[in-house]
Coordinates of C-alpha atoms and ligand atoms in Angstrom, one line a residue:
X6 CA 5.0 0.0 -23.4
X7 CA 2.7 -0.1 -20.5
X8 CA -0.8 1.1 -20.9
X9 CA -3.0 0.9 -17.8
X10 CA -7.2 1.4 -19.2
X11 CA -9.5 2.8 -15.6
X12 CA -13.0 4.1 -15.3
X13 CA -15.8 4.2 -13.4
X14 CA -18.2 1.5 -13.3
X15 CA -20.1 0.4 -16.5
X16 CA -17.4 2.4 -18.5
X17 CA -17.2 -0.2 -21.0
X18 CA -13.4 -0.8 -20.6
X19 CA -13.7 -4.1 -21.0
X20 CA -15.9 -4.6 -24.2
X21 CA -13.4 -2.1 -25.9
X22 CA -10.3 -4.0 -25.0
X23 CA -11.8 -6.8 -26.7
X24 CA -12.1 -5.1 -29.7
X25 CA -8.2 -3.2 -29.1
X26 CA -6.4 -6.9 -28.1
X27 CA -8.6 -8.2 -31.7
X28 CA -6.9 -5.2 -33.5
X29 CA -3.8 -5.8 -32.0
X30 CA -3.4 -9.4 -33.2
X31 CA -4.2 -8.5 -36.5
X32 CA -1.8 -6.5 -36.7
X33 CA 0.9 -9.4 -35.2
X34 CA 1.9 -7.1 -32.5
X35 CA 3.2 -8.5 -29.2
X36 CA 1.1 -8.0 -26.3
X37 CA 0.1 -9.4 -22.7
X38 CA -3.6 -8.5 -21.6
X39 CA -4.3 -8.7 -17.7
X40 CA -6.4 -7.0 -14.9
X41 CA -6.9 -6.0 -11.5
X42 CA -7.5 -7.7 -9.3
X43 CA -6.9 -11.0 -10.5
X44 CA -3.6 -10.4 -12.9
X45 CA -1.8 -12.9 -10.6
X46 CA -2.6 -16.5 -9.0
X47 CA -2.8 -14.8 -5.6
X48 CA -5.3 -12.2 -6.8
X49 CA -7.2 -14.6 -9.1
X50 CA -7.8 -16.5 -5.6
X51 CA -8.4 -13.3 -3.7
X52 CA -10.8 -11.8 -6.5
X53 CA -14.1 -13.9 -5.1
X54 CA -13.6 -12.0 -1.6
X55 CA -12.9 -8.8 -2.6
X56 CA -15.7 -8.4 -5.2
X57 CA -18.4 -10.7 -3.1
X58 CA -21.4 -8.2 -2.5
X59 CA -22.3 -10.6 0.8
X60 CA -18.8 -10.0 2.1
X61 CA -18.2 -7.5 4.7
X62 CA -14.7 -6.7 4.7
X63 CA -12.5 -4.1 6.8
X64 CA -11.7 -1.6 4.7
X65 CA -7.5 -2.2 5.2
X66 CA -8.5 -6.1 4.7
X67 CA -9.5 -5.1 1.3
X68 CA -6.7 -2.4 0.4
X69 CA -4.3 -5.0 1.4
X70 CA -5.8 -7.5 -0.9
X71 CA -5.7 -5.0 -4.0
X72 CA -2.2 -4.6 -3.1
X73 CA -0.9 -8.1 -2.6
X74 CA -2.7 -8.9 -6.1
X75 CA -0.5 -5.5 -7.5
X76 CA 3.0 -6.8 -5.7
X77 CA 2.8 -10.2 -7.5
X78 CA 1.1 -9.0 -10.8
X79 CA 3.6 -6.8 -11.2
X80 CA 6.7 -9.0 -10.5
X81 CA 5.5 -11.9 -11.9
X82 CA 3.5 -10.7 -15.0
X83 CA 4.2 -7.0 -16.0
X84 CA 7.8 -6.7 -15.8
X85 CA 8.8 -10.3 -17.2
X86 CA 6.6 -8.8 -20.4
X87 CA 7.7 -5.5 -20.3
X88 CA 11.4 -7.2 -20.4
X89 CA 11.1 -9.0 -23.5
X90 CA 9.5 -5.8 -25.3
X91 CA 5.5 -6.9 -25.2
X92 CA 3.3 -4.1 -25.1
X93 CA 0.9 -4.7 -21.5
X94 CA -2.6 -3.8 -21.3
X95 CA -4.1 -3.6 -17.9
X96 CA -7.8 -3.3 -17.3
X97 CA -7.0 -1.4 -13.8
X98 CA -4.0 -0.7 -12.1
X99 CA -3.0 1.5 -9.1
X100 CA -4.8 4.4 -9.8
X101 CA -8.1 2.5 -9.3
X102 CA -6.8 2.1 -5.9
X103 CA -6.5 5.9 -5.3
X104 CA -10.0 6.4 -6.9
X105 CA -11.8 3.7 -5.0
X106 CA -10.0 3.4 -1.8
X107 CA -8.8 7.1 -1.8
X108 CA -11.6 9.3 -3.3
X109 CA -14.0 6.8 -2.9
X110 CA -13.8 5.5 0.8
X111 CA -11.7 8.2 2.3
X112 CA -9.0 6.6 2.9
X113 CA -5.4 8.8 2.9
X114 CA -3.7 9.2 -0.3
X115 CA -0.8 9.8 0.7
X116 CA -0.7 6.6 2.4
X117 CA -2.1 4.9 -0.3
X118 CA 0.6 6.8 -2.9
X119 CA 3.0 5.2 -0.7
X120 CA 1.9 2.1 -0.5
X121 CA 1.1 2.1 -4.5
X122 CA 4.7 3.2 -4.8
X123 CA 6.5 -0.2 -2.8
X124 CA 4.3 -2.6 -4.1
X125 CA 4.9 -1.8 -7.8
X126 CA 8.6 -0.6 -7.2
X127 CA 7.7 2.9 -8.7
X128 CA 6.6 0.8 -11.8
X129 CA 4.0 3.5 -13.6
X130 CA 1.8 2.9 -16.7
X131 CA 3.7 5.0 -19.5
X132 CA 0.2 5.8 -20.6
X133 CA -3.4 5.4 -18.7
X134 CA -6.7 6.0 -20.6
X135 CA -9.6 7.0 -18.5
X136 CA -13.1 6.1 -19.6
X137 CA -15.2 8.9 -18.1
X138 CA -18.7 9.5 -18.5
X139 CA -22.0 10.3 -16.0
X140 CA -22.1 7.8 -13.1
X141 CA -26.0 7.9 -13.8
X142 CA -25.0 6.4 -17.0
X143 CA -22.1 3.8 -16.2
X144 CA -24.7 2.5 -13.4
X145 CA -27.9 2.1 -15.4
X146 CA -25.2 -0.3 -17.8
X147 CA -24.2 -2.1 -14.8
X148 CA -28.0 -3.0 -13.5
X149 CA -29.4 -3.8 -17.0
X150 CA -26.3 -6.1 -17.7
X151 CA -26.8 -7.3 -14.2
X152 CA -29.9 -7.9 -14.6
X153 CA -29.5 -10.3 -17.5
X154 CA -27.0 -12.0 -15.9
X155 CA -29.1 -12.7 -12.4
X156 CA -28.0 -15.5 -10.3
X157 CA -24.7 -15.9 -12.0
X158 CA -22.3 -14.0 -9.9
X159 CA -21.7 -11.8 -6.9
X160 CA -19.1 -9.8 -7.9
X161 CA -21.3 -6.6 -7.4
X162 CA -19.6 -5.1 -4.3
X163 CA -18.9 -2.1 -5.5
X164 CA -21.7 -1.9 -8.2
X165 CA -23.8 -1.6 -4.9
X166 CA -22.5 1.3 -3.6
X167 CA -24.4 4.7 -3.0
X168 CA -24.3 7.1 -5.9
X169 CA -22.3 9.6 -3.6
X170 CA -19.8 6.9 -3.9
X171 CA -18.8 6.7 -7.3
X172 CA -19.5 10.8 -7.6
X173 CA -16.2 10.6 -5.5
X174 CA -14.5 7.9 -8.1
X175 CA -14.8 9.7 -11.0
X176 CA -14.2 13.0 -9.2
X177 CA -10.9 10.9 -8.0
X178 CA -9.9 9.9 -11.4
X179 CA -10.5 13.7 -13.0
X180 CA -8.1 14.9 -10.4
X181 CA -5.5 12.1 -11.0
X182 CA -5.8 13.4 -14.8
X183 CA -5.2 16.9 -14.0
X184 CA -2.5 15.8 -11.7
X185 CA -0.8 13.6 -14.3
X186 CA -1.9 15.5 -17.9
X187 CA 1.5 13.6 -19.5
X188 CA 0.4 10.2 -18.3
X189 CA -3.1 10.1 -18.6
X190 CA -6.1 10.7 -22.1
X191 CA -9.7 10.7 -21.5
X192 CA -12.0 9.1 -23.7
X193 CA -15.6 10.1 -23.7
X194 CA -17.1 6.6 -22.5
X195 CA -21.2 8.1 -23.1
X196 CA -20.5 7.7 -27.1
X197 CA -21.5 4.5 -29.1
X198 CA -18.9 1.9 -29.1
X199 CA -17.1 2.5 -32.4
X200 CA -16.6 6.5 -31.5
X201 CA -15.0 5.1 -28.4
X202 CA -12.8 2.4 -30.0
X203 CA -11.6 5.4 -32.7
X204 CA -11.0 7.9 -29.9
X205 CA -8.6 4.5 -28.6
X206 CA -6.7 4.0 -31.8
X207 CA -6.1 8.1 -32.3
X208 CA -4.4 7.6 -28.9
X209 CA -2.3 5.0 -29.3
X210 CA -1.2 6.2 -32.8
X211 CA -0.1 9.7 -30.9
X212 CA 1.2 8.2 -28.3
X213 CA 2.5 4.1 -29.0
X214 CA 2.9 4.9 -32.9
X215 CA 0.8 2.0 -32.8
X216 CA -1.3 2.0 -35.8
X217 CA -4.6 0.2 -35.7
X218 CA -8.0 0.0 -38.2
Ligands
LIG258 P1 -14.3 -5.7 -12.1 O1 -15.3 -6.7 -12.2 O2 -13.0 -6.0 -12.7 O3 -14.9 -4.4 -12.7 P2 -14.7 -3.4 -13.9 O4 -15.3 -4.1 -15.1 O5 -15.5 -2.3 -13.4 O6 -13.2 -3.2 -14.0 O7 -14.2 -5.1 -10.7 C1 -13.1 -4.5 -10.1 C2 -13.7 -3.7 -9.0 O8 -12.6 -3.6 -8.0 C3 -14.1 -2.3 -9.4 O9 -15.3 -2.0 -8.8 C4 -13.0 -1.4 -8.8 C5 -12.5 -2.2 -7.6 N1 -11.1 -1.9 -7.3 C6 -10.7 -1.2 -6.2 O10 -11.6 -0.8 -5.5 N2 -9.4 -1.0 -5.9 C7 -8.4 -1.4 -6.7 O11 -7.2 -1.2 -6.4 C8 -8.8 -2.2 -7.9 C9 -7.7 -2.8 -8.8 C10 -10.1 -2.4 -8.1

């Protein structure tokens, strides 16, 4: 089982996948958490430059990047797990690339579809949840947790863009959901943590008859 988590900005993915990968120990079920970009050695290393917010990179310098990270994660982490029957939870996969890079920069999706489809081998999550609230909302998370961190990192690149920018993300990711109603579940990322974490586990016990507290 392959389970792929995307959103916008400040969508809290990652808080709630600390709380699912807690549950899911508990419960002494077999799983492998990861993330893009950085899932593999080559995107851990490329991670710095493609998130620095001082770093101007060419747009196809950057796609190419994502997908190098995607190629390797995928051969050398998600399928080896997926083979011996772990369940894989990715924080981002390739549909962030058609959101960002697609939606988001303009860039053509059918190239990108393409490209998405030889890097991973056809390799798709079996099911993606989408956090999706107000990009108003997912920013003002991202400066006031910004904010306390100051100084400590410059992954912000994106963070940084114009508000007509991630309009077009979570446009993206709205479309990829109508496109792909089997594949993906929205969860309603403006509610307090817990209601998100429950709409989560009501998921995965539909989908994964994986049943979590
Ligand atoms: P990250 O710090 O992992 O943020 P988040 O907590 O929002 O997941 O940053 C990943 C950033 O990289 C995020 O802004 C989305 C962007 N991204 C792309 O633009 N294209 C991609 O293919 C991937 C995997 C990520």
């Amino acid at each position: 089982m392959f389970i792929s988590f995307e959103g916008i900005e400040g969508s809290g993915k990652s808080t709630t996948l600390n709380s699912l990968c807690a549950a899911l120990a508990d419960e002494g079920i077999s799983f492998v958490r990861t993330n893009e970009p950085g899932g593999s050695a080559i995107g851990r290393a490329l991670r710095p430059l493609l998130l620095d917010r001082d770093q101007q990179l060419a747009q196809l310098a950057e796609l190419f990047g994502f997908l190098a990270d995607r190629a390797q994660h995928v051969s050398a982490v998600i399928r080896p797990a997926l083979e011996i029957g772990d369940v894989v939870i990715s924080d981002r996969y390739a549909d962030s690339t058609i959101a960002y890079q697609g939606y988001g920069w303009g860039m053509d999706i059918n190239m990108l579809n393409w490209l998405n489809q030889t890097v991973t081998g056809g390799l798709a999550p079996d099911l993606t949840i989408l956090f999706d609230l107000e990009v108003e909302d997912g920013l003002r998370r991202v400066f006031s947790r910004n904010a306390d961190r100051a100084g400590q990192t410059t992954e912000e690149r994106f963070e940084a863009e114009p508000i007509d920018f991630h309009r077009r993300v979570r446009e993206g990711y709205l479309k990829l959901a109508e496109m792909h109603p089997q594949r993906f579940r929205l969860v309603d990322a403006s509610l307090p943590q817990e209601m998100v974490y429950g709409q989560i586990t009501d998921i995965l016990a539909e989908r994964c008859s994986i049943y979590l507290s």
